[in-house]
Amino acid sequence: MAIGKQFALKAVTILSLGFVGAGAVPGFPGASAQAQQMDQGHSEHAEHGGHGMQNCPKEAAPLPDALKGWAGPAPVTAAATTDELDGVKLTAGKAVAAQLRSTADMHYAVRPEQPGGKVSSGGMFAFDAPAAGTYRVMLGSRAWLDVVQGGKTILSSGHNRGPACSGIGKMVDFPLAAGRAVIEVSGSGKPDMTLMVIPTP
């Protein structure tokens, strides 16, 4: 009888470990969840812009006032060099639908932590912060994000997902001084991306 109980306990233990490793049991983070938690440094890997879009109603709830600019992005072509930045200036609260550049053509202001492979895309955008404060950068699809100011990569101060069904993948906060900042996007698997910057409340 004792042997039977020991066998049953071992079987339950093995099954439990299998479920946890696969991330299949709610409340038990698997390896993928742990890896996502580790990805919270000064360079933020944006989540997929769908963010539950496959389960969204046809008529999505209206965006909060601070995010309304996301719904009407203006077309731009991302800069591949710092010399091109003046032609790609972002305005707070106004989204852009950016055509990215081949990673092979990119010459970043500061080399990204994850520059991406040869078949990926990236780009740079200028943002002239009107005053010192914390600014939130939003990406609509998966990519690596860095913000550079004064020749240095800025550490992020917060991160979150966008509202459900908004198309905003991830929102990352950066403390900036007044003046020029460079938003660097790298390692994108898509050649285009929606992007917006807003001041935090």
PDB file of C-alpha atoms in Angstrom:
ATOM      1  CA  MET A   1       0.000   0.000   0.000  1.00  0.00           C
ATOM      2  CA  ALA A   2       2.825   2.373   0.928  1.00  0.00           C
ATOM      3  CA  ILE A   3       4.593   1.615  -2.373  1.00  0.00           C
ATOM      4  CA  GLY A   4       1.397   2.414  -4.292  1.00  0.00           C
ATOM      5  CA  LYS A   5       1.044   5.776  -2.558  1.00  0.00           C
ATOM      6  CA  GLN A   6       4.680   6.684  -3.270  1.00  0.00           C
ATOM      7  CA  PHE A   7       4.216   5.854  -6.964  1.00  0.00           C
ATOM      8  CA  ALA A   8       1.055   7.963  -7.144  1.00  0.00           C
ATOM      9  CA  LEU A   9       2.810  10.941  -5.474  1.00  0.00           C
ATOM     10  CA  LYS A  10       5.716  10.731  -7.941  1.00  0.00           C
ATOM     11  CA  ALA A  11       3.316  10.624 -10.868  1.00  0.00           C
ATOM     12  CA  VAL A  12       1.452  13.703  -9.636  1.00  0.00           C
ATOM     13  CA  THR A  13       4.763  15.541  -9.096  1.00  0.00           C
ATOM     14  CA  ILE A  14       5.941  14.767 -12.650  1.00  0.00           C
ATOM     15  CA  LEU A  15       2.642  15.884 -14.149  1.00  0.00           C
ATOM     16  CA  SER A  16       2.693  19.104 -12.120  1.00  0.00           C
ATOM     17  CA  LEU A  17       6.221  19.944 -13.252  1.00  0.00           C
ATOM     18  CA  GLY A  18       5.220  19.323 -16.847  1.00  0.00           C
ATOM     19  CA  PHE A  19       2.291  21.736 -16.619  1.00  0.00           C
ATOM     20  CA  VAL A  20       4.327  24.460 -14.903  1.00  0.00           C
ATOM     21  CA  GLY A  21       7.152  24.188 -17.445  1.00  0.00           C
ATOM     22  CA  ALA A  22       4.611  24.686 -20.221  1.00  0.00           C
ATOM     23  CA  GLY A  23       2.972  27.619 -18.473  1.00  0.00           C
ATOM     24  CA  ALA A  24      -0.366  25.820 -18.673  1.00  0.00           C
ATOM     25  CA  VAL A  25      -1.508  26.196 -15.098  1.00  0.00           C
ATOM     26  CA  PRO A  26      -2.842  29.634 -14.091  1.00  0.00           C
ATOM     27  CA  GLY A  27      -0.880  31.122 -11.219  1.00  0.00           C
ATOM     28  CA  PHE A  28       2.290  29.154 -12.011  1.00  0.00           C
ATOM     29  CA  PRO A  29       4.532  31.197 -14.316  1.00  0.00           C
ATOM     30  CA  GLY A  30       6.389  29.049 -16.814  1.00  0.00           C
ATOM     31  CA  ALA A  31       9.732  29.791 -18.438  1.00  0.00           C
ATOM     32  CA  SER A  32       8.166  32.140 -21.000  1.00  0.00           C
ATOM     33  CA  ALA A  33       6.564  34.257 -18.275  1.00  0.00           C
ATOM     34  CA  GLN A  34       9.831  34.446 -16.364  1.00  0.00           C
ATOM     35  CA  ALA A  35      11.666  35.531 -19.527  1.00  0.00           C
ATOM     36  CA  GLN A  36       9.124  38.335 -20.074  1.00  0.00           C
ATOM     37  CA  GLN A  37       9.681  39.550 -16.509  1.00  0.00           C
ATOM     38  CA  MET A  38      13.420  39.785 -17.156  1.00  0.00           C
ATOM     39  CA  ASP A  39      12.879  42.015 -20.203  1.00  0.00           C
ATOM     40  CA  GLN A  40      12.361  45.231 -18.213  1.00  0.00           C
ATOM     41  CA  GLY A  41      15.679  47.098 -18.559  1.00  0.00           C
ATOM     42  CA  HIS A  42      16.457  50.508 -20.039  1.00  0.00           C
ATOM     43  CA  SER A  43      15.738  49.107 -23.498  1.00  0.00           C
ATOM     44  CA  GLU A  44      12.206  47.731 -23.691  1.00  0.00           C
ATOM     45  CA  HIS A  45      11.181  44.960 -26.061  1.00  0.00           C
ATOM     46  CA  ALA A  46       7.715  45.967 -27.193  1.00  0.00           C
ATOM     47  CA  GLU A  47       4.959  43.371 -27.137  1.00  0.00           C
ATOM     48  CA  HIS A  48       2.923  42.565 -30.215  1.00  0.00           C
ATOM     49  CA  GLY A  49       0.656  45.449 -31.111  1.00  0.00           C
ATOM     50  CA  GLY A  50      -2.430  43.234 -31.358  1.00  0.00           C
ATOM     51  CA  HIS A  51      -2.721  42.893 -27.578  1.00  0.00           C
ATOM     52  CA  GLY A  52      -5.866  40.752 -27.747  1.00  0.00           C
ATOM     53  CA  MET A  53      -7.035  42.252 -31.056  1.00  0.00           C
ATOM     54  CA  GLN A  54      -8.207  38.828 -32.249  1.00  0.00           C
ATOM     55  CA  ASN A  55     -10.930  38.872 -29.576  1.00  0.00           C
ATOM     56  CA  CYS A  56     -11.931  42.498 -29.965  1.00  0.00           C
ATOM     57  CA  PRO A  57     -15.413  43.681 -30.888  1.00  0.00           C
ATOM     58  CA  LYS A  58     -15.900  45.320 -34.288  1.00  0.00           C
ATOM     59  CA  GLU A  59     -16.582  48.629 -32.565  1.00  0.00           C
ATOM     60  CA  ALA A  60     -13.774  49.144 -30.067  1.00  0.00           C
ATOM     61  CA  ALA A  61     -14.205  51.364 -27.027  1.00  0.00           C
ATOM     62  CA  PRO A  62     -12.953  54.932 -27.577  1.00  0.00           C
ATOM     63  CA  LEU A  63      -9.399  55.687 -26.530  1.00  0.00           C
ATOM     64  CA  PRO A  64      -8.713  57.894 -23.503  1.00  0.00           C
ATOM     65  CA  ASP A  65      -8.244  61.565 -24.401  1.00  0.00           C
ATOM     66  CA  ALA A  66      -4.461  61.360 -23.958  1.00  0.00           C
ATOM     67  CA  LEU A  67      -4.277  58.575 -26.563  1.00  0.00           C
ATOM     68  CA  LYS A  68      -6.732  59.846 -29.168  1.00  0.00           C
ATOM     69  CA  GLY A  69      -3.887  60.820 -31.493  1.00  0.00           C
ATOM     70  CA  TRP A  70      -3.115  57.125 -31.910  1.00  0.00           C
ATOM     71  CA  ALA A  71      -6.173  56.672 -34.125  1.00  0.00           C
ATOM     72  CA  GLY A  72      -4.970  59.020 -36.900  1.00  0.00           C
ATOM     73  CA  PRO A  73      -1.274  58.405 -37.564  1.00  0.00           C
ATOM     74  CA  ALA A  74       0.542  60.483 -40.177  1.00  0.00           C
ATOM     75  CA  PRO A  75       2.806  58.669 -42.651  1.00  0.00           C
ATOM     76  CA  VAL A  76       6.573  59.203 -42.245  1.00  0.00           C
ATOM     77  CA  THR A  77       9.789  57.457 -43.223  1.00  0.00           C
ATOM     78  CA  ALA A  78      12.124  56.727 -40.329  1.00  0.00           C
ATOM     79  CA  ALA A  79      15.637  58.160 -40.328  1.00  0.00           C
ATOM     80  CA  ALA A  80      18.546  55.823 -40.996  1.00  0.00           C
ATOM     81  CA  THR A  81      21.217  58.359 -39.948  1.00  0.00           C
ATOM     82  CA  THR A  82      21.383  61.239 -37.491  1.00  0.00           C
ATOM     83  CA  ASP A  83      21.624  63.646 -40.447  1.00  0.00           C
ATOM     84  CA  GLU A  84      18.063  62.702 -41.406  1.00  0.00           C
ATOM     85  CA  LEU A  85      16.516  63.279 -37.964  1.00  0.00           C
ATOM     86  CA  ASP A  86      15.319  66.837 -38.609  1.00  0.00           C
ATOM     87  CA  GLY A  87      12.999  65.410 -41.247  1.00  0.00           C
ATOM     88  CA  VAL A  88      11.386  62.942 -38.820  1.00  0.00           C
ATOM     89  CA  LYS A  89      10.315  64.984 -35.794  1.00  0.00           C
ATOM     90  CA  LEU A  90       7.625  63.599 -33.500  1.00  0.00           C
ATOM     91  CA  THR A  91       5.073  65.838 -31.816  1.00  0.00           C
ATOM     92  CA  ALA A  92       3.668  64.838 -28.433  1.00  0.00           C
ATOM     93  CA  GLY A  93       0.203  63.339 -28.763  1.00  0.00           C
ATOM     94  CA  LYS A  94       0.397  62.782 -32.535  1.00  0.00           C
ATOM     95  CA  ALA A  95       1.020  59.272 -33.836  1.00  0.00           C
ATOM     96  CA  VAL A  96       3.019  58.396 -36.931  1.00  0.00           C
ATOM     97  CA  ALA A  97       2.703  55.423 -39.249  1.00  0.00           C
ATOM     98  CA  ALA A  98       6.402  54.923 -39.927  1.00  0.00           C
ATOM     99  CA  GLN A  99       8.027  53.172 -42.833  1.00  0.00           C
ATOM    100  CA  LEU A 100      11.095  51.596 -41.250  1.00  0.00           C
ATOM    101  CA  ARG A 101      14.509  51.056 -42.836  1.00  0.00           C
ATOM    102  CA  SER A 102      16.561  47.928 -43.410  1.00  0.00           C
ATOM    103  CA  THR A 103      18.797  47.149 -40.442  1.00  0.00           C
ATOM    104  CA  ALA A 104      21.724  46.986 -42.869  1.00  0.00           C
ATOM    105  CA  ASP A 105      21.180  50.692 -43.680  1.00  0.00           C
ATOM    106  CA  MET A 106      20.927  51.879 -40.080  1.00  0.00           C
ATOM    107  CA  HIS A 107      23.571  54.080 -38.435  1.00  0.00           C
ATOM    108  CA  TYR A 108      22.148  54.672 -34.965  1.00  0.00           C
ATOM    109  CA  ALA A 109      23.035  57.612 -32.730  1.00  0.00           C
ATOM    110  CA  VAL A 110      23.965  55.024 -30.091  1.00  0.00           C
ATOM    111  CA  ARG A 111      24.185  51.351 -30.993  1.00  0.00           C
ATOM    112  CA  PRO A 112      21.040  49.598 -29.694  1.00  0.00           C
ATOM    113  CA  GLU A 113      21.396  46.781 -27.199  1.00  0.00           C
ATOM    114  CA  GLN A 114      19.512  44.594 -29.686  1.00  0.00           C
ATOM    115  CA  PRO A 115      20.239  45.960 -33.191  1.00  0.00           C
ATOM    116  CA  GLY A 116      18.488  43.112 -34.976  1.00  0.00           C
ATOM    117  CA  GLY A 117      19.520  40.807 -37.812  1.00  0.00           C
ATOM    118  CA  LYS A 118      20.008  41.525 -41.490  1.00  0.00           C
ATOM    119  CA  VAL A 119      16.386  40.816 -42.431  1.00  0.00           C
ATOM    120  CA  SER A 120      14.920  43.010 -39.660  1.00  0.00           C
ATOM    121  CA  SER A 121      13.987  46.696 -39.811  1.00  0.00           C
ATOM    122  CA  GLY A 122      14.583  49.736 -37.653  1.00  0.00           C
ATOM    123  CA  GLY A 123      14.607  53.498 -37.603  1.00  0.00           C
ATOM    124  CA  MET A 124      15.190  56.680 -35.648  1.00  0.00           C
ATOM    125  CA  PHE A 125      12.868  59.539 -34.750  1.00  0.00           C
ATOM    126  CA  ALA A 126      13.623  62.948 -33.246  1.00  0.00           C
ATOM    127  CA  PHE A 127      11.586  64.180 -30.298  1.00  0.00           C
ATOM    128  CA  ASP A 128      12.198  67.669 -28.931  1.00  0.00           C
ATOM    129  CA  ALA A 129      10.937  67.543 -25.354  1.00  0.00           C
ATOM    130  CA  PRO A 130       9.361  70.948 -24.633  1.00  0.00           C
ATOM    131  CA  ALA A 131      10.157  70.693 -20.914  1.00  0.00           C
ATOM    132  CA  ALA A 132      11.874  68.325 -18.503  1.00  0.00           C
ATOM    133  CA  GLY A 133       9.583  65.503 -17.456  1.00  0.00           C
ATOM    134  CA  THR A 134       8.608  61.904 -18.051  1.00  0.00           C
ATOM    135  CA  TYR A 135       7.478  60.965 -21.543  1.00  0.00           C
ATOM    136  CA  ARG A 136       5.709  57.793 -22.625  1.00  0.00           C
ATOM    137  CA  VAL A 137       6.742  56.110 -25.882  1.00  0.00           C
ATOM    138  CA  MET A 138       4.232  53.738 -27.490  1.00  0.00           C
ATOM    139  CA  LEU A 139       4.883  51.164 -30.195  1.00  0.00           C
ATOM    140  CA  GLY A 140       2.270  49.297 -32.179  1.00  0.00           C
ATOM    141  CA  SER A 141       4.300  46.186 -33.007  1.00  0.00           C
ATOM    142  CA  ARG A 142       7.169  44.107 -31.659  1.00  0.00           C
ATOM    143  CA  ALA A 143      10.588  45.776 -31.675  1.00  0.00           C
ATOM    144  CA  TRP A 144      13.428  46.852 -29.397  1.00  0.00           C
ATOM    145  CA  LEU A 145      13.178  50.428 -28.097  1.00  0.00           C
ATOM    146  CA  ASP A 146      15.906  52.787 -26.914  1.00  0.00           C
ATOM    147  CA  VAL A 147      15.743  56.509 -26.164  1.00  0.00           C
ATOM    148  CA  VAL A 148      18.961  58.517 -26.403  1.00  0.00           C
ATOM    149  CA  GLN A 149      19.611  61.992 -25.041  1.00  0.00           C
ATOM    150  CA  GLY A 150      22.914  63.801 -24.676  1.00  0.00           C
ATOM    151  CA  GLY A 151      24.665  60.896 -26.386  1.00  0.00           C
ATOM    152  CA  LYS A 152      23.558  58.414 -23.718  1.00  0.00           C
ATOM    153  CA  THR A 153      20.843  55.767 -23.554  1.00  0.00           C
ATOM    154  CA  ILE A 154      18.182  56.782 -21.027  1.00  0.00           C
ATOM    155  CA  LEU A 155      17.008  54.289 -18.420  1.00  0.00           C
ATOM    156  CA  SER A 156      13.259  53.696 -18.522  1.00  0.00           C
ATOM    157  CA  SER A 157      11.240  54.543 -15.423  1.00  0.00           C
ATOM    158  CA  GLY A 158       8.093  52.533 -16.125  1.00  0.00           C
ATOM    159  CA  HIS A 159       6.444  50.207 -18.600  1.00  0.00           C
ATOM    160  CA  ASN A 160       2.993  48.834 -19.290  1.00  0.00           C
ATOM    161  CA  ARG A 161       0.767  47.360 -21.973  1.00  0.00           C
ATOM    162  CA  GLY A 162      -1.529  49.557 -23.981  1.00  0.00           C
ATOM    163  CA  PRO A 163      -5.285  49.461 -23.401  1.00  0.00           C
ATOM    164  CA  ALA A 164      -6.947  46.261 -24.610  1.00  0.00           C
ATOM    165  CA  CYS A 165      -7.963  46.352 -28.288  1.00  0.00           C
ATOM    166  CA  SER A 166      -6.167  49.675 -28.827  1.00  0.00           C
ATOM    167  CA  GLY A 167      -3.420  48.343 -31.097  1.00  0.00           C
ATOM    168  CA  ILE A 168      -0.827  49.774 -28.681  1.00  0.00           C
ATOM    169  CA  GLY A 169       1.589  47.001 -27.801  1.00  0.00           C
ATOM    170  CA  LYS A 170       3.664  48.512 -25.017  1.00  0.00           C
ATOM    171  CA  MET A 171       4.053  51.884 -23.339  1.00  0.00           C
ATOM    172  CA  VAL A 172       7.457  52.756 -21.885  1.00  0.00           C
ATOM    173  CA  ASP A 173       8.238  55.830 -19.745  1.00  0.00           C
ATOM    174  CA  PHE A 174      11.508  57.766 -19.950  1.00  0.00           C
ATOM    175  CA  PRO A 175      12.642  60.748 -17.834  1.00  0.00           C
ATOM    176  CA  LEU A 176      13.915  63.390 -20.257  1.00  0.00           C
ATOM    177  CA  ALA A 177      15.520  66.802 -19.985  1.00  0.00           C
ATOM    178  CA  ALA A 178      14.168  69.577 -22.174  1.00  0.00           C
ATOM    179  CA  GLY A 179      15.603  69.346 -25.671  1.00  0.00           C
ATOM    180  CA  ARG A 180      16.360  66.814 -28.380  1.00  0.00           C
ATOM    181  CA  ALA A 181      15.937  63.106 -27.740  1.00  0.00           C
ATOM    182  CA  VAL A 182      16.366  60.333 -30.290  1.00  0.00           C
ATOM    183  CA  ILE A 183      13.949  57.406 -30.288  1.00  0.00           C
ATOM    184  CA  GLU A 184      15.611  54.316 -31.714  1.00  0.00           C
ATOM    185  CA  VAL A 185      13.598  51.324 -32.898  1.00  0.00           C
ATOM    186  CA  SER A 186      15.473  48.162 -33.832  1.00  0.00           C
ATOM    187  CA  GLY A 187      14.960  44.481 -34.509  1.00  0.00           C
ATOM    188  CA  SER A 188      11.468  44.852 -35.971  1.00  0.00           C
ATOM    189  CA  GLY A 189      10.163  41.905 -37.943  1.00  0.00           C
ATOM    190  CA  LYS A 190       7.880  44.242 -39.886  1.00  0.00           C
ATOM    191  CA  PRO A 191       8.837  47.066 -42.269  1.00  0.00           C
ATOM    192  CA  ASP A 192       6.383  49.503 -40.736  1.00  0.00           C
ATOM    193  CA  MET A 193       5.182  50.573 -37.292  1.00  0.00           C
ATOM    194  CA  THR A 194       2.841  52.980 -35.513  1.00  0.00           C
ATOM    195  CA  LEU A 195       4.539  55.079 -32.840  1.00  0.00           C
ATOM    196  CA  MET A 196       3.546  57.941 -30.528  1.00  0.00           C
ATOM    197  CA  VAL A 197       4.968  59.949 -27.628  1.00  0.00           C
ATOM    198  CA  ILE A 198       2.948  61.658 -24.887  1.00  0.00           C
ATOM    199  CA  PRO A 199       3.856  63.397 -21.641  1.00  0.00           C
ATOM    200  CA  THR A 200       2.813  61.412 -18.592  1.00  0.00           C
ATOM    201  CA  PRO A 201       0.124  62.915 -16.302  1.00  0.00           C
TER     202      PRO A 201
END
